[in-house]
mmCIF file of C-alpha atoms in Angstrom:
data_model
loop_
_atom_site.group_PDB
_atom_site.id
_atom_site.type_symbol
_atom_site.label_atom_id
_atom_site.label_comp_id
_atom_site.label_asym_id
_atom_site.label_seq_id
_atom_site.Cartn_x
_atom_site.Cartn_y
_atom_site.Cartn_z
ATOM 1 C CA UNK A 462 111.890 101.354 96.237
ATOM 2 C CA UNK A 463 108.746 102.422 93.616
ATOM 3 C CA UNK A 464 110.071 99.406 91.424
ATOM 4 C CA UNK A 465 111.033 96.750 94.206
ATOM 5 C CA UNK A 466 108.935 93.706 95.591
ATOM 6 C CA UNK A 467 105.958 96.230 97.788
ATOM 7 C CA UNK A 468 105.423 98.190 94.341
ATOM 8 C CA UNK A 469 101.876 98.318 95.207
ATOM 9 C CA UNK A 470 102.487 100.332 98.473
ATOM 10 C CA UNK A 471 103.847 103.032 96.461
ATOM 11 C CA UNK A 472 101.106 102.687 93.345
ATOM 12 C CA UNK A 473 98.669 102.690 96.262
ATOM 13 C CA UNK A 474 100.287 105.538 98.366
ATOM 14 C CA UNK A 475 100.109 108.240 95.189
ATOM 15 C CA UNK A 476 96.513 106.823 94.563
ATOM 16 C CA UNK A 477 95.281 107.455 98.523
ATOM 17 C CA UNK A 478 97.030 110.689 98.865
ATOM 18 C CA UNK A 479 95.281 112.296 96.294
ATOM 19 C CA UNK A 480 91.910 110.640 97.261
ATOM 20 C CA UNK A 481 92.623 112.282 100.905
ATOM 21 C CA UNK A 482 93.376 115.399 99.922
ATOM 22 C CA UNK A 483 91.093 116.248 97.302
ATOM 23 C CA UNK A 484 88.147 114.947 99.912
ATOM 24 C CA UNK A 485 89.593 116.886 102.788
ATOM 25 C CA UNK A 486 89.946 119.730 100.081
ATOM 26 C CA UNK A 487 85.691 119.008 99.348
ATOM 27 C CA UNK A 488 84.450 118.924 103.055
ATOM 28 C CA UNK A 489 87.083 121.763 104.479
ATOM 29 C CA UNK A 490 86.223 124.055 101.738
ATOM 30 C CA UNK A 491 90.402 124.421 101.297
ATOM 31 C CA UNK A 492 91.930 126.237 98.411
ATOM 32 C CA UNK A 493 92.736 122.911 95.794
ATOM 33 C CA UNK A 494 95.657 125.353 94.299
ATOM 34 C CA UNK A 495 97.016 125.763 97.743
ATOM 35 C CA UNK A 496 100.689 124.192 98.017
ATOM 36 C CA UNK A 497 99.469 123.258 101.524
ATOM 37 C CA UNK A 498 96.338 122.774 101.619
ATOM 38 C CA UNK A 499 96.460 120.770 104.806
ATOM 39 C CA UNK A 500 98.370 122.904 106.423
ATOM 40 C CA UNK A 501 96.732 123.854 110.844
ATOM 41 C CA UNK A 502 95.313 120.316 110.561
ATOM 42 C CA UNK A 503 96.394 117.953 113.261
ATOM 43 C CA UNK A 504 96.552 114.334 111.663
ATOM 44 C CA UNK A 505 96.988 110.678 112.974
ATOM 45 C CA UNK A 506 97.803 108.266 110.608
ATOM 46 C CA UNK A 507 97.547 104.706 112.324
ATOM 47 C CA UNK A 508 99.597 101.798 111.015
ATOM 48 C CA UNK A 509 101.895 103.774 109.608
ATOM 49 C CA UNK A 510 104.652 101.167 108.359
ATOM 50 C CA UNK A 511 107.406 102.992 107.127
ATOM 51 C CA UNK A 512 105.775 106.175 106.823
ATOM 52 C CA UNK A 513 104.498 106.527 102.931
ATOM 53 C CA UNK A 514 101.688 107.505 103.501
ATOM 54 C CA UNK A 515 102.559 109.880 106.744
ATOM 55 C CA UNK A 516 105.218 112.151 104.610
ATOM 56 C CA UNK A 517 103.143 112.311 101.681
ATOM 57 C CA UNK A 518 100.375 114.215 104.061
ATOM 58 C CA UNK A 519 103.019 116.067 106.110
ATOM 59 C CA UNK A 520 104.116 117.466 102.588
ATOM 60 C CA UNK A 521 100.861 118.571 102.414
ATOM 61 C CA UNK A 522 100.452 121.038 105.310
ATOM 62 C CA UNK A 523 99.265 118.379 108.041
ATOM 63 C CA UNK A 524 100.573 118.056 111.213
ATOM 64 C CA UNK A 525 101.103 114.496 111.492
ATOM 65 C CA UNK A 526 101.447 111.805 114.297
ATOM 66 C CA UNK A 527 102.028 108.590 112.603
ATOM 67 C CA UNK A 528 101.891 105.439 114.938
ATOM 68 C CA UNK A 529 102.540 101.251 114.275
ATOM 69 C CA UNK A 530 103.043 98.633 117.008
ATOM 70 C CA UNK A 531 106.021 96.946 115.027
ATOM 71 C CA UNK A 532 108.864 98.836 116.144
ATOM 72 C CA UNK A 533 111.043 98.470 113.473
ATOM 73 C CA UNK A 534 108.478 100.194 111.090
ATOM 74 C CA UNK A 535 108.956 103.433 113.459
ATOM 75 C CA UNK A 536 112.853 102.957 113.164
ATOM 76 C CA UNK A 537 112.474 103.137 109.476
ATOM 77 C CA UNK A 538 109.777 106.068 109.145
ATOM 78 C CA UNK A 539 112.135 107.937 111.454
ATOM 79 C CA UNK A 540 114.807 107.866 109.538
ATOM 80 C CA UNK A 541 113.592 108.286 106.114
ATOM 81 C CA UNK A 542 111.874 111.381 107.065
ATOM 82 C CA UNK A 543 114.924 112.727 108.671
ATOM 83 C CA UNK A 544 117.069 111.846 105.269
ATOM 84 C CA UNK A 545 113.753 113.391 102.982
ATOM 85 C CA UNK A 546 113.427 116.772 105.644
ATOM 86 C CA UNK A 547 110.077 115.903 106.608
ATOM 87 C CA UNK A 548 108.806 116.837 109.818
ATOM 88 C CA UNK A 549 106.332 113.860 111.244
ATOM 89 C CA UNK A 550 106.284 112.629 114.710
ATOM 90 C CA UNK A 551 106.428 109.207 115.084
ATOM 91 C CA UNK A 552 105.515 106.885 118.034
ATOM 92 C CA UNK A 553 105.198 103.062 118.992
ATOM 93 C CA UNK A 554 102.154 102.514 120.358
ATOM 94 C CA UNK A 555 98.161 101.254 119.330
ATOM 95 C CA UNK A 556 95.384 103.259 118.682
ATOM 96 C CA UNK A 557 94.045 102.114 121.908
ATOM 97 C CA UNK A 558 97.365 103.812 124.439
ATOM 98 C CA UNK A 559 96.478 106.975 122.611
ATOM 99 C CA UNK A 560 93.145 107.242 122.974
ATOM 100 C CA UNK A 561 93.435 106.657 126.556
ATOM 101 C CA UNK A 562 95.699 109.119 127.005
ATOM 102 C CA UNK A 563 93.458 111.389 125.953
ATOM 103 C CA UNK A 564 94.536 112.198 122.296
ATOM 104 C CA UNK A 565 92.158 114.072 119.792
ATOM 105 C CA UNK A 566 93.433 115.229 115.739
ATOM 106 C CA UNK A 567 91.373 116.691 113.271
ATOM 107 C CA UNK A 568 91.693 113.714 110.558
ATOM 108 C CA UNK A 569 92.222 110.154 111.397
ATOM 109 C CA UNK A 570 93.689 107.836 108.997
ATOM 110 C CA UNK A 571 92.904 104.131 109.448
ATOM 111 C CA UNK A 572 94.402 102.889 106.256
ATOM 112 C CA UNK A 573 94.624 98.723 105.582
ATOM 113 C CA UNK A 574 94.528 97.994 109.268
ATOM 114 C CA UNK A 575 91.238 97.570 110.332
ATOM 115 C CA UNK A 576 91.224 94.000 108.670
ATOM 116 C CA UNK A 577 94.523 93.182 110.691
ATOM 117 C CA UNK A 578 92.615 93.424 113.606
ATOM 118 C CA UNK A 579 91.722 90.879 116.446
ATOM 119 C CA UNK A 580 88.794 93.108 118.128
ATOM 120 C CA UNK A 581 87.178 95.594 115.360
ATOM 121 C CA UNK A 582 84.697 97.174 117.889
ATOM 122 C CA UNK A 583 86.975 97.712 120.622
ATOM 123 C CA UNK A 584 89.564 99.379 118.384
ATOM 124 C CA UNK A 585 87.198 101.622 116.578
ATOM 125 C CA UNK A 586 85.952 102.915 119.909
ATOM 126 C CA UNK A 587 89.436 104.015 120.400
ATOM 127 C CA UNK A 588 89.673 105.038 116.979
ATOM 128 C CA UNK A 589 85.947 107.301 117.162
ATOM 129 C CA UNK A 590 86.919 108.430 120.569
ATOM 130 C CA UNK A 591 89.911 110.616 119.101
ATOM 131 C CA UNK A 592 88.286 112.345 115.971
ATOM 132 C CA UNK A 593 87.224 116.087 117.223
ATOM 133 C CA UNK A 594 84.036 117.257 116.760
ATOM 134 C CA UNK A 595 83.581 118.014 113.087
ATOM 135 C CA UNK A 596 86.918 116.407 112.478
ATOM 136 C CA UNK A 597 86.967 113.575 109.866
ATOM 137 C CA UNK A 598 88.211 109.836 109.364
ATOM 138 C CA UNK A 599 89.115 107.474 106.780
ATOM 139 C CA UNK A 600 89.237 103.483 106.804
ATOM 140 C CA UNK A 601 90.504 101.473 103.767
ATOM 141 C CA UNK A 602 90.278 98.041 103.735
ATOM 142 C CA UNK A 603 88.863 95.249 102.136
ATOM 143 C CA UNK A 604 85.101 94.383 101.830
ATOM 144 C CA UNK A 605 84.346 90.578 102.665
ATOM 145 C CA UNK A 606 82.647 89.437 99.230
ATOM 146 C CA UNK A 607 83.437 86.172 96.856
ATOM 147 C CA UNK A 608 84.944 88.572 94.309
ATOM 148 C CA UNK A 609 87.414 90.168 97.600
ATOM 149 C CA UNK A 610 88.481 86.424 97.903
ATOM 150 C CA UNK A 611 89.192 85.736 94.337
ATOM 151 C CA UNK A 612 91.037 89.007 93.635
ATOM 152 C CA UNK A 613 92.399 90.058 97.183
ATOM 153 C CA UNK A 614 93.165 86.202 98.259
ATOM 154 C CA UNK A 615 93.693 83.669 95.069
ATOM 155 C CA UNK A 616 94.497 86.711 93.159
ATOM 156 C CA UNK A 617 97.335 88.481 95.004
ATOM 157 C CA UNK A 618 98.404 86.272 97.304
ATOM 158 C CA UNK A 619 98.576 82.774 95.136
ATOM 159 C CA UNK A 620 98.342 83.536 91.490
ATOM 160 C CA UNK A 621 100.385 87.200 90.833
ATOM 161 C CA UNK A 622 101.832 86.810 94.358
ATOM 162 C CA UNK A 623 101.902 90.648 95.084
ATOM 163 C CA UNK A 624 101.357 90.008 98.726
ATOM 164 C CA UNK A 625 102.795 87.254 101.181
ATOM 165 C CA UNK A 626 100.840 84.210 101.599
ATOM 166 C CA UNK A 627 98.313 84.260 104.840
ATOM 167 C CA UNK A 628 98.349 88.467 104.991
ATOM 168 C CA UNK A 629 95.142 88.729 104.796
ATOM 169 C CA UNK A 630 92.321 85.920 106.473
ATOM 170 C CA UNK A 631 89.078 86.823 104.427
ATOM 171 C CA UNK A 632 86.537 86.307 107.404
ATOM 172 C CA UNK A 633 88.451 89.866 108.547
ATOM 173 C CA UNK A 634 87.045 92.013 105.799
ATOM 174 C CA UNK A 635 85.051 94.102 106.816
ATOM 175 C CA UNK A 636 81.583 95.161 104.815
ATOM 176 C CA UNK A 637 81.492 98.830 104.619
ATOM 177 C CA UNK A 638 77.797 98.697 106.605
ATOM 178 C CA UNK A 639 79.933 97.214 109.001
ATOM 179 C CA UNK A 640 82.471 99.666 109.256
ATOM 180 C CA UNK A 641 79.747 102.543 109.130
ATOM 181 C CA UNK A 642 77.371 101.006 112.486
ATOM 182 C CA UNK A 643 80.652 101.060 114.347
ATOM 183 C CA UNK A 644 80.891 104.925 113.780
ATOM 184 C CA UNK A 645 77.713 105.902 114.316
ATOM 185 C CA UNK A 646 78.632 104.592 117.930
ATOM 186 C CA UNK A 647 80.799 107.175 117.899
ATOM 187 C CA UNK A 648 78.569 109.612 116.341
ATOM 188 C CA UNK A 649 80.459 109.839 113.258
ATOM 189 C CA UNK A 650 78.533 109.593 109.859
ATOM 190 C CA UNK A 651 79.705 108.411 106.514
ATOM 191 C CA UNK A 652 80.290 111.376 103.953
ATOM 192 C CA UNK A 653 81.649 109.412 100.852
ATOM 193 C CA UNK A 654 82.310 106.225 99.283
ATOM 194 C CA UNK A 655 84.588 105.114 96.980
ATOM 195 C CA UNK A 656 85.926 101.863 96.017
ATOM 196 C CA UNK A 657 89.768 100.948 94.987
ATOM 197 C CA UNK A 658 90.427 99.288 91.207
ATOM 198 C CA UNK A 659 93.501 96.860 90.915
ATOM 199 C CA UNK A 660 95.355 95.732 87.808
ATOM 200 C CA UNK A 661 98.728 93.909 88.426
ATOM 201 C CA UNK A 662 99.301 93.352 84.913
ATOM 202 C CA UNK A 663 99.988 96.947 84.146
ATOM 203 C CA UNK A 664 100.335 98.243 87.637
ATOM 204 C CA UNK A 665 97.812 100.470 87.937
ATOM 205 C CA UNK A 666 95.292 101.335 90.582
ATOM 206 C CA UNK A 667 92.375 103.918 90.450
ATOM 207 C CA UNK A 668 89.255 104.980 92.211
ATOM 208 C CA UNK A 669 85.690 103.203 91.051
ATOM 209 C CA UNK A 670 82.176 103.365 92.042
ATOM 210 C CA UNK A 671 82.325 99.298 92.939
ATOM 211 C CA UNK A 672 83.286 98.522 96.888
ATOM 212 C CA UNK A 673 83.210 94.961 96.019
ATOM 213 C CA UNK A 674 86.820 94.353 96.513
ATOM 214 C CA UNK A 675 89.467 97.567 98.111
ATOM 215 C CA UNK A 676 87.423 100.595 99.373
ATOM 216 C CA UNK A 677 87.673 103.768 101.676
ATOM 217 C CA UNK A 678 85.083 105.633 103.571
ATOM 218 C CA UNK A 679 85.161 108.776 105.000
ATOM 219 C CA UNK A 680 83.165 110.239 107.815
ATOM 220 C CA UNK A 681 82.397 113.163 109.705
ATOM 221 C CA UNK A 682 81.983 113.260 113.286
ATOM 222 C CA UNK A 683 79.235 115.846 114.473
ATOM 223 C CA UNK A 684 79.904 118.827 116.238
ATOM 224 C CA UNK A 685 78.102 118.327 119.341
ATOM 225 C CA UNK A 686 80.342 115.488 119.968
#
């Protein structure tokens, strides 16, 4: 429900999926006028929730595997994309039971999780470990700054109440540096940043230059990988 309670999934959904496609459009060299302009590219989106995120890139072209370790979320994405038509594969499991199984994709999605995380470098290793060579991965999140706990904490959790109380714990943020040494262990390099603008008063979200509160990265594992 756009309008409901979690309206800033959805604002944030439309926002991401045209950040990820118009990047994956930039570094694939993809036709932008293309009705499918993801379409041959094998994508995991991890944390899926109810699947937002995953349909909106299946739409797209992309093949797409979305996971979540909460069960119920799965039930839900299931069915929604079976009432919408929308061919994703879903699956409960971590990022870490993939990887060991030996799973690879072309794009990774790691979208509001990483801060949800008990052990960052362990999980990214799984994370890395899956992108092909030349294949490409995203993390949103939230970088750990005063302003992040202001806006992100006292902001949407206490004073516009947005979010549930306790969903985030600020000492989880990530900084993007942060975020970027734990690719390079996995040989993958940063190819842009952008950060994520909030305003609850009008409900609107859009891409900035500033990373000091919501932010993606994407990067580019190398070839020889």
């Amino acid at each position: 429900q756009p309008d409901g309670r979690l309206w800033p999934l959805h604002v944030l959904n439309d926002l991401r999926t045209e950040a990820i496609r118009d990047a994956l459009v930039r570094v694939r060299a993809r036709d932008p006028a293309a009705e499918r302009p993801l379409a041959g590219l094998r994508m995991l989106d991890i944390g899926c929730g109810g699947g937002l995120l995953s349909e909106a890139m299946a739409r797209l072209g992309a093949d797409v595997h979305g996971v979540d370790v909460v069960a119920s979320n799965i039930q839900v994405a299931r069915l929604h994309a079976q009432e919408a038509g929308v061919a994703v594969t879903y699956e409960t499991a971590t990022a870490e039971a993939l990887a060991e199984r030996g799973e690879t994709f072309d794009v990774v999605l790691n979208m509001e999780v990483v801060e949800h995380v008990a052990d960052l470098p362990a999980f990214m290793r799984a994370v890395n470990a899956m992108v092909t060579p030349g294949g490409h991965t995203f993390v949103a999140t939230i970088n750990r700054t005063l302003r992040s706990f202001v806006v992100a904490i006292l902001g949407a959790e206490y004073l516009f109440r947005i979010l549930p109380r306790g969903t985030h714990q600020w000492s989880r943020f990530p900084k993007p540096a942060e975020i970027e040494a734990l690719w390079q262990d996995g040989d993958i390099h940063v190819r842009e940043r952008t950060g994520v603008k909030v305003n609850p008063l009008n409900r609107r979200m859009w891409l900035s230059n500033s990373l000091s509160v919501n932010y993606m990265l994407l990067g580019e594992r190398g070839r020889a990988g």
